[in-house]
XYZ file of C-alpha atoms in Angstrom:
563
model
C -8.906 -34.672 25.519
C -9.347 -37.821 23.417
C -12.813 -36.616 22.442
C -11.389 -33.228 21.344
C -8.648 -34.866 19.284
C -11.061 -37.242 17.553
C -13.490 -34.381 16.885
C -10.760 -32.299 15.228
C -9.710 -35.279 13.116
C -13.284 -35.970 12.038
C -14.029 -32.267 11.460
C -10.812 -30.677 10.157
C -12.639 -27.421 9.374
C -12.715 -26.792 13.133
C -8.934 -27.220 13.265
C -8.519 -24.550 10.570
C -10.505 -21.955 12.506
C -8.678 -22.887 15.691
C -5.361 -22.277 13.902
C -6.626 -18.900 12.657
C -7.765 -17.820 16.122
C -4.570 -18.912 17.885
C -2.377 -17.589 15.068
C -3.854 -14.082 15.079
C -3.569 -14.092 18.873
C 0.110 -15.112 18.755
C 0.913 -12.836 15.823
C -0.519 -9.785 17.560
C 1.725 -10.071 20.614
C 4.397 -7.334 20.519
C 7.889 -7.498 21.951
C 8.911 -3.858 21.876
C 8.129 -2.790 18.316
C 8.387 -6.311 16.894
C 5.653 -8.909 16.462
C 5.564 -12.217 14.607
C 2.694 -11.107 12.419
C -0.478 -12.975 11.598
C 0.972 -15.231 8.902
C 3.816 -16.593 11.030
C 1.501 -16.868 14.037
C -0.995 -18.934 12.031
C 1.796 -21.125 10.664
C 3.105 -21.903 14.151
C -0.414 -22.537 15.451
C -1.078 -24.825 12.491
C 2.129 -26.756 13.114
C 1.156 -27.213 16.764
C -2.326 -28.464 15.875
C -0.816 -30.607 13.105
C 0.904 -32.769 15.714
C -2.522 -34.409 16.138
C -2.220 -35.925 12.611
C -5.233 -34.143 11.114
C -5.924 -34.717 7.412
C -7.247 -31.804 5.329
C -8.127 -31.847 1.636
C -5.577 -29.836 -0.404
C -8.527 -28.287 -2.299
C -9.266 -26.125 0.756
C -5.958 -24.293 0.624
C -6.175 -23.961 -3.169
C -9.509 -22.130 -3.002
C -8.335 -19.627 -0.400
C -4.972 -19.181 -2.095
C -6.587 -18.192 -5.407
C -8.771 -15.710 -3.545
C -5.687 -14.212 -1.885
C -3.655 -13.916 -5.091
C -6.495 -12.267 -6.992
C -6.828 -9.718 -4.163
C -3.079 -9.016 -4.261
C -3.172 -8.378 -7.997
C -6.330 -6.280 -7.718
C -4.699 -4.059 -5.079
C -1.492 -3.341 -6.989
C -2.752 -3.538 -10.582
C -3.115 0.236 -11.200
C 0.413 0.959 -9.949
C 1.881 -2.048 -11.756
C 0.674 -0.839 -15.149
C 1.364 2.815 -14.352
C 4.948 1.824 -13.624
C 5.318 0.638 -17.202
C 4.971 4.244 -18.372
C 8.075 6.329 -18.960
C 7.983 8.230 -15.662
C 7.674 5.041 -13.619
C 10.047 2.889 -15.679
C 13.179 3.594 -13.568
C 11.418 2.319 -10.461
C 10.199 -0.737 -12.370
C 13.739 -1.538 -13.501
C 15.042 -0.958 -9.986
C 12.450 -3.419 -8.639
C 13.530 -5.995 -11.193
C 17.170 -5.649 -10.079
C 16.286 -6.163 -6.405
C 13.930 -9.075 -7.134
C 16.474 -10.839 -9.362
C 19.048 -10.411 -6.588
C 16.596 -12.078 -4.176
C 16.124 -15.021 -6.527
C 19.830 -15.490 -7.221
C 20.776 -15.233 -3.544
C 18.200 -17.875 -2.612
C 19.392 -20.151 -5.435
C 23.082 -19.738 -4.533
C 22.369 -20.336 -0.842
C 20.355 -23.481 -1.604
C 23.036 -24.890 -3.902
C 25.925 -24.163 -1.524
C 24.045 -25.531 1.502
C 22.767 -28.561 -0.401
C 19.068 -27.799 0.104
C 16.312 -29.419 -1.939
C 13.816 -27.404 -3.984
C 11.295 -27.355 -1.134
C 13.831 -25.852 1.253
C 14.963 -23.423 -1.444
C 11.399 -22.215 -2.004
C 10.834 -21.875 1.747
C 14.110 -19.971 2.108
C 13.089 -17.532 -0.634
C 9.607 -17.175 0.842
C 10.694 -16.519 4.431
C 13.827 -14.443 3.872
C 11.976 -12.234 1.390
C 8.720 -12.293 3.433
C 6.610 -13.305 0.441
C 4.365 -16.024 1.827
C 2.619 -16.674 -1.487
C 5.767 -18.377 -2.802
C 4.804 -21.418 -0.721
C 1.608 -21.922 -2.694
C 3.018 -21.161 -6.129
C 6.045 -23.416 -5.582
C 3.827 -26.219 -4.303
C 1.645 -25.994 -7.429
C 4.722 -26.037 -9.659
C 6.242 -29.065 -7.917
C 2.997 -30.893 -8.574
C 3.519 -30.455 -12.330
C 7.112 -31.638 -12.810
C 6.628 -35.391 -12.560
C 7.378 -36.039 -8.884
C 5.959 -39.072 -7.099
C 3.368 -38.350 -4.390
C 5.897 -39.180 -1.660
C 8.546 -36.935 -3.183
C 6.069 -34.106 -3.571
C 4.873 -34.413 0.037
C 8.429 -34.453 1.398
C 9.332 -31.289 -0.523
C 6.108 -29.505 0.384
C 6.641 -30.376 4.067
C 10.151 -28.897 3.909
C 8.946 -25.468 2.723
C 7.227 -24.171 5.879
C 10.206 -25.220 8.014
C 12.554 -23.016 5.999
C 9.920 -20.291 5.859
C 9.397 -20.170 9.632
C 13.123 -20.131 10.448
C 13.975 -17.333 8.007
C 10.853 -15.172 8.262
C 11.732 -13.581 11.602
C 14.914 -11.946 10.342
C 13.278 -11.361 6.966
C 10.781 -9.052 8.688
C 12.606 -7.535 11.655
C 16.009 -7.599 9.953
C 14.690 -5.781 6.887
C 13.265 -2.968 8.998
C 16.441 -2.668 11.067
C 18.822 -2.827 8.099
C 17.037 -0.291 5.882
C 16.285 2.186 8.674
C 19.582 1.976 10.577
C 22.282 0.615 8.237
C 20.893 1.887 4.917
C 21.487 5.614 5.559
C 25.026 4.826 6.762
C 25.824 2.904 3.578
C 24.467 5.817 1.549
C 26.417 8.254 3.780
C 23.493 10.626 4.238
C 21.567 12.324 7.001
C 18.207 10.848 6.080
C 16.048 13.300 8.034
C 17.844 16.302 6.497
C 17.695 14.878 2.971
C 13.953 14.304 3.257
C 13.346 17.749 4.746
C 15.281 19.338 1.855
C 13.282 17.293 -0.643
C 9.998 18.422 0.921
C 11.075 22.055 0.726
C 12.124 21.647 -2.906
C 8.881 19.958 -3.954
C 6.688 22.324 -2.004
C 8.463 25.539 -2.917
C 8.149 28.376 -0.438
C 4.564 27.653 0.458
C 3.965 25.672 3.614
C 5.668 22.456 2.533
C 5.768 21.144 6.082
C 1.996 21.155 6.520
C 1.428 19.709 3.099
C 3.763 16.801 3.857
C 2.078 15.824 7.099
C -0.162 12.771 7.368
C -3.214 14.843 8.316
C -4.741 18.148 7.263
C -4.916 20.872 9.819
C -7.956 22.566 8.297
C -10.202 24.922 10.231
C -12.725 27.717 9.838
C -12.447 31.147 11.480
C -14.633 34.268 11.323
C -13.237 37.837 11.308
C -14.861 41.272 11.229
C -13.154 43.282 8.510
C -11.746 46.547 9.796
C -11.129 49.724 7.822
C -7.817 49.557 5.945
C -7.388 45.806 6.370
C -6.196 43.521 3.575
C -9.607 42.359 2.310
C -11.421 45.694 2.679
C -12.507 47.050 -0.702
C -11.312 43.954 -2.609
C -13.348 41.259 -4.299
C -13.303 37.712 -2.937
C -11.385 36.565 -6.025
C -8.709 39.240 -5.477
C -8.300 38.285 -1.812
C -8.063 34.529 -2.514
C -5.596 35.002 -5.375
C -2.755 35.658 -2.919
C -2.983 32.035 -1.685
C -1.735 29.337 -4.029
C -0.430 26.460 -1.938
C -2.071 25.931 0.468
C -5.281 27.723 -0.430
C -7.507 29.881 1.767
C -11.144 30.501 0.832
C -13.838 32.898 1.946
C -16.710 30.490 2.433
C -19.331 32.974 3.550
C -19.900 36.655 4.285
C -22.278 38.465 6.636
C -23.144 41.956 5.353
C -25.439 44.336 7.254
C -26.302 41.482 9.615
C -27.390 39.101 6.851
C -25.511 36.084 5.452
C -25.017 36.620 1.725
C -24.299 34.284 -1.138
C -20.617 34.584 -2.009
C -19.258 34.864 -5.517
C -15.749 35.679 -6.791
C -16.899 39.177 -7.751
C -18.428 39.962 -4.317
C -16.802 43.075 -2.809
C -15.808 42.904 0.866
C -16.610 46.064 2.849
C -15.368 47.250 6.250
C -17.609 45.871 8.984
C -18.436 42.691 7.055
C -17.860 39.379 8.822
C -15.969 36.941 6.590
C -15.780 33.193 7.206
C -12.388 31.812 6.149
C -11.447 28.169 5.617
C -7.877 26.916 5.350
C -4.904 25.505 7.273
C -4.896 26.775 10.845
C -1.321 28.026 10.792
C -1.925 30.077 7.647
C -4.971 31.734 9.167
C -2.973 32.530 12.287
C -0.331 34.256 10.159
C -2.791 36.520 8.360
C -5.338 37.242 11.088
C -3.575 40.451 12.154
C -4.228 41.831 8.648
C -7.963 41.108 8.781
C -9.588 42.371 11.938
C -10.864 40.974 15.228
C -11.945 37.355 15.329
C -15.623 36.778 16.173
C -17.733 33.774 17.092
C -20.408 33.355 14.428
C -21.745 29.814 14.462
C -24.537 30.537 12.001
C -22.002 31.683 9.421
C -20.548 28.175 9.142
C -23.779 26.236 9.598
C -23.522 24.600 6.161
C -23.337 20.861 5.338
C -19.778 19.597 4.773
C -18.904 16.412 2.931
C -15.826 14.162 2.945
C -15.620 12.081 -0.221
C -13.140 9.641 -1.760
C -12.757 10.129 -5.513
C -10.925 7.818 -7.919
C -8.937 9.915 -10.410
C -9.871 9.021 -14.000
C -9.773 12.385 -15.789
C -7.060 12.675 -18.434
C -7.023 16.424 -17.799
C -5.926 15.821 -14.203
C -3.724 12.725 -14.459
C -0.014 13.471 -14.711
C -0.298 17.036 -13.400
C 1.113 18.345 -10.146
C -1.201 19.671 -7.455
C 0.042 23.185 -8.165
C -0.831 22.842 -11.860
C -4.264 21.504 -10.984
C -4.931 24.324 -8.522
C -3.896 26.953 -11.079
C -6.030 25.473 -13.859
C -9.185 27.097 -15.154
C -11.294 24.178 -13.922
C -10.081 24.627 -10.347
C -11.084 28.288 -10.321
C -14.664 27.291 -11.128
C -14.913 25.379 -7.843
C -14.036 27.015 -4.541
C -13.853 25.871 -0.948
C -12.706 22.278 -1.522
C -9.551 20.932 0.117
C -7.497 17.782 -0.392
C -7.283 15.747 2.852
C -5.566 12.557 1.695
C -3.885 11.095 -1.372
C -4.024 7.293 -1.454
C -2.056 5.238 -3.964
C -2.117 1.427 -4.071
C -3.648 1.379 -0.608
C -0.888 3.564 0.897
C -1.446 7.123 2.069
C 1.012 9.311 0.192
C 2.710 12.519 1.269
C 1.772 15.401 -0.985
C 2.689 18.987 -1.658
C 2.652 21.464 -4.510
C 4.990 19.349 -6.668
C 3.206 15.997 -6.205
C 1.824 14.452 -9.398
C -1.621 12.865 -9.396
C -2.031 9.645 -11.393
C -5.002 7.745 -12.759
C -6.181 5.246 -10.202
C -5.160 7.436 -7.257
C -7.828 8.006 -4.622
C -8.100 11.602 -3.430
C -10.102 12.367 -0.312
C -11.631 15.829 -0.535
C -13.615 17.933 1.928
C -15.803 20.977 1.484
C -19.404 22.159 1.061
C -21.562 19.402 -0.423
C -22.391 21.112 -3.766
C -18.756 22.064 -4.381
C -17.446 18.608 -3.480
C -19.902 17.036 -5.921
C -18.711 19.402 -8.681
C -15.073 18.526 -8.045
C -15.837 14.793 -8.010
C -17.417 15.004 -11.465
C -14.438 16.903 -12.845
C -11.673 14.596 -11.606
C -13.151 11.115 -11.622
C -15.538 8.701 -9.987
C -17.002 9.195 -6.512
C -16.047 6.085 -4.570
C -18.883 6.181 -2.068
C -19.018 3.891 0.938
C -20.713 0.570 0.173
C -20.631 -2.948 1.557
C -21.242 -4.698 -1.755
C -18.555 -6.583 -3.685
C -18.862 -7.180 -7.436
C -18.685 -10.971 -7.076
C -19.430 -11.525 -10.780
C -16.353 -9.489 -11.694
C -14.165 -11.219 -9.089
C -15.401 -14.729 -9.854
C -15.013 -14.447 -13.622
C -11.595 -12.843 -13.168
C -10.320 -15.764 -11.109
C -11.863 -18.323 -13.498
C -10.349 -16.788 -16.627
C -6.965 -16.231 -14.993
C -6.811 -19.738 -13.526
C -7.794 -21.325 -16.861
C -5.020 -19.437 -18.645
C -2.596 -20.351 -15.876
C -3.488 -24.029 -16.203
C -2.163 -24.136 -19.781
C 1.135 -26.056 -19.882
C 3.767 -25.383 -22.556
C 6.595 -27.905 -22.942
C 10.051 -26.616 -23.835
C 12.072 -29.746 -24.346
C 11.348 -31.923 -21.343
C 10.546 -28.964 -19.113
C 6.852 -28.179 -18.581
C 6.248 -24.460 -18.185
C 3.058 -23.054 -16.705
C 1.917 -20.075 -14.671
C -0.223 -22.549 -12.695
C -3.724 -21.626 -11.587
C -2.283 -19.503 -8.793
C -0.057 -17.488 -11.130
C -2.990 -17.043 -13.490
C -5.156 -15.720 -10.651
C -2.452 -13.187 -9.775
C -2.245 -11.946 -13.364
C -6.037 -11.755 -13.564
C -6.047 -9.649 -10.411
C -3.506 -7.251 -11.930
C -5.621 -6.771 -15.053
C -8.893 -6.480 -13.123
C -7.411 -3.954 -10.715
C -6.182 -1.872 -13.637
C -9.578 -2.092 -15.378
C -11.240 -0.919 -12.188
C -8.942 2.128 -12.047
C -9.650 3.003 -15.683
C -13.412 2.531 -15.423
C -14.447 2.479 -11.759
C -18.158 2.051 -12.534
C -17.782 -1.729 -12.114
C -15.581 -4.258 -10.345
C -15.727 -2.671 -6.896
C -14.276 -4.600 -3.966
C -14.643 -2.513 -0.760
C -11.605 -2.129 1.474
C -12.919 -4.379 4.291
C -13.774 -7.134 1.798
C -10.358 -6.829 0.190
C -8.791 -7.138 3.657
C -10.668 -10.407 4.190
C -9.613 -11.779 0.797
C -5.995 -10.823 1.466
C -5.601 -11.810 5.094
C -8.075 -14.640 5.604
C -7.281 -16.059 2.161
C -3.539 -16.225 2.843
C -3.807 -17.218 6.505
C -6.261 -20.037 5.787
C -3.843 -21.355 3.181
C -0.981 -21.106 5.688
C -3.091 -22.785 8.404
C -3.699 -25.793 6.147
C 0.003 -25.928 5.233
C 0.990 -25.853 8.911
C -1.523 -28.497 9.962
C -0.594 -30.780 7.060
C 3.175 -30.569 7.543
C 3.028 -30.475 11.364
C 4.316 -34.015 12.032
C 7.528 -33.455 10.054
C 8.086 -29.827 11.038
C 9.937 -30.372 14.308
C 12.330 -32.926 12.817
C 13.156 -30.617 9.917
C 13.737 -27.692 12.265
C 16.195 -29.709 14.364
C 18.202 -30.881 11.363
C 18.661 -27.543 9.546
C 17.557 -24.745 11.901
C 20.802 -22.796 12.468
C 22.016 -23.246 8.907
C 18.687 -22.019 7.527
C 18.696 -18.972 9.786
C 22.180 -17.877 8.683
C 21.407 -18.396 5.020
C 18.177 -16.455 5.592
C 20.223 -13.491 6.851
C 22.272 -13.720 3.646
C 19.223 -13.836 1.359
C 17.524 -10.976 3.228
C 20.515 -8.625 3.398
C 22.484 -8.955 0.158
C 19.658 -7.806 -2.191
C 19.290 -4.663 -0.064
C 22.999 -3.896 -0.369
C 22.790 -4.416 -4.143
C 19.670 -2.240 -4.352
C 21.146 0.618 -2.323
C 24.275 0.947 -4.435
C 22.496 0.382 -7.758
C 19.860 2.940 -6.797
C 22.441 5.508 -5.713
C 25.011 5.231 -8.508
C 23.000 3.979 -11.497
C 19.441 5.222 -10.993
C 20.525 8.386 -9.084
C 17.552 8.116 -6.734
C 16.952 10.414 -3.774
C 18.096 8.620 -0.573
C 14.669 8.697 1.058
C 12.885 7.495 -2.061
C 15.602 4.867 -2.614
C 15.109 3.349 0.837
C 11.353 3.339 0.296
C 11.882 1.666 -3.079
C 13.984 -1.057 -1.427
C 11.167 -1.713 1.036
C 8.631 -1.755 -1.786
C 10.593 -4.103 -4.042
C 10.852 -6.508 -1.103
C 7.163 -5.898 -0.176
C 8.016 -5.206 3.459
C 5.628 -2.597 4.842
C 7.186 -2.901 8.305
C 10.474 -1.650 6.864
C 8.713 1.321 5.243
C 7.318 2.341 8.616
C 10.755 2.109 10.240
C 12.343 4.162 7.433
C 9.703 6.887 7.756
C 10.254 7.022 11.508
C 13.988 7.441 10.938
C 13.429 10.037 8.210
C 10.762 11.893 10.209
C 8.995 12.203 6.859
C 6.595 10.483 4.470
C 8.962 10.999 1.523
C 10.086 7.296 1.460
C 6.507 6.323 0.593
C 6.997 7.997 -2.818
C 9.334 5.159 -3.756
C 7.160 2.406 -2.332
C 4.030 2.003 -4.442
C 5.345 1.153 -7.928
C 8.170 -0.986 -6.563
C 5.733 -2.776 -4.239
C 3.452 -3.617 -7.161
C 6.312 -4.957 -9.283
C 8.009 -6.708 -6.364
C 4.826 -8.401 -5.234
C 4.274 -9.754 -8.722
C 7.829 -10.882 -9.478
C 8.551 -12.433 -6.080
C 5.408 -14.550 -6.316
C 6.387 -15.678 -9.828
C 9.811 -16.607 -8.446
C 7.982 -19.450 -6.694
C 7.731 -21.082 -10.110
C 11.227 -20.071 -11.201
C 13.094 -21.316 -8.103
C 11.560 -24.778 -8.488
C 12.543 -24.974 -12.153
C 16.070 -23.700 -11.395
C 16.537 -26.264 -8.620
C 15.178 -29.029 -10.868
């Protein structure tokens, strides 16, 4: 045991990886539907290992923290800037209201309870589940003229407050928004969301279009005399389907498979291969003829492709408008499988607008999919390569700008290198959405930057502050927990009533916006379960982008307010 302890002290990098391994193991354990999460698990593991008095250079956490913040900004950049447009401005303003309420509640709680700025920052970070506040606040406290001992004492106080308040910040947020939120709004959430889906989708299959997966299939039918398609062209037959669409992919005439074109006339006895939602085909099959098994008819290569929307002709239009456009009629047989916005899969139906930077996953015959991709944007094909030049220069430029200090009176103001990296990520993410030919960071790589970047930072914080953690927990544990409940809950109450009476938001979207402004994905999942719908996700993306940015910046603001 002595050998192990001395080895960890002499090689602190081993202690970091040990904290990561134990933390992810602890964080993944579920009690019912609740788990601590990786960040809290790593913090607790780091605190435990920190009891061995291991010294780690602060430069380690700084490197990984910059990587994490850039990744955060890169992920939400397109939605952050889109929210500044007129149609997204109400959600931006709503996010600001909720985030300001979070800051003021944390400040009031800290002042009333007599906490120092380290405890205040930890309270804000844990109760609002925004771990990055720990790093930003630590950087800011290093720039306001504190002695090394004062700075260390305040930095050591942050993770104590964070750990005590994070549990309710996560689980309490999900419970409050999913269970108490609809009661405060006095609505039947499931009914409200179902009505909204029907309204947005019109009379055409809104339920299927709002589901998280596409029930697409192919079926072959032999056209009988007097049936619906007999004697009509393919274009005339397909015109009856708007949302969702049904296509004739192929036709067998006189025993031979023929090339299909909109003007092709369907004759009795022909075998037609239809593609579309299963339930739609089941509804119309009695008007076609007997179903047949014709494998050769559908033996064509099919492609699934993610496409980043960049076309000005597409952006801002609803799916119905896009499907009725002249360009859409030139390409047949392609279906939308998923709509992804800011990393979240969105519900969609006929009334859903498509924005620049959205990723649409389409499926269909290879030539047709390639045509559609060229019309709507940039094909985001699977690759393992990250544009490290783009990422590295982005962090450098952002950190250099953040390092600039402006003095107002005796108060030094600075974004800090961490705040600069966040802003650089926002701009780089937006640039990538506008011109996706450069700056690619694949999803798995972005996951590593986000999760390993943040958790490594948290591991170093836990190990460094470990010796003083237990004492701080004993002295202020219960008080911190109760104040954490206050800081977690009150901004939600404010947001619900402001959203209902001032912004006039739909209840489902309002609850999703509350979850987004507080950057709590767990709460979004609980709300959607309660709503039995994906509608709440429509309020999540813009508010998440704004909330993620503002709450991290509050790490600077709370320190200056407490000073």
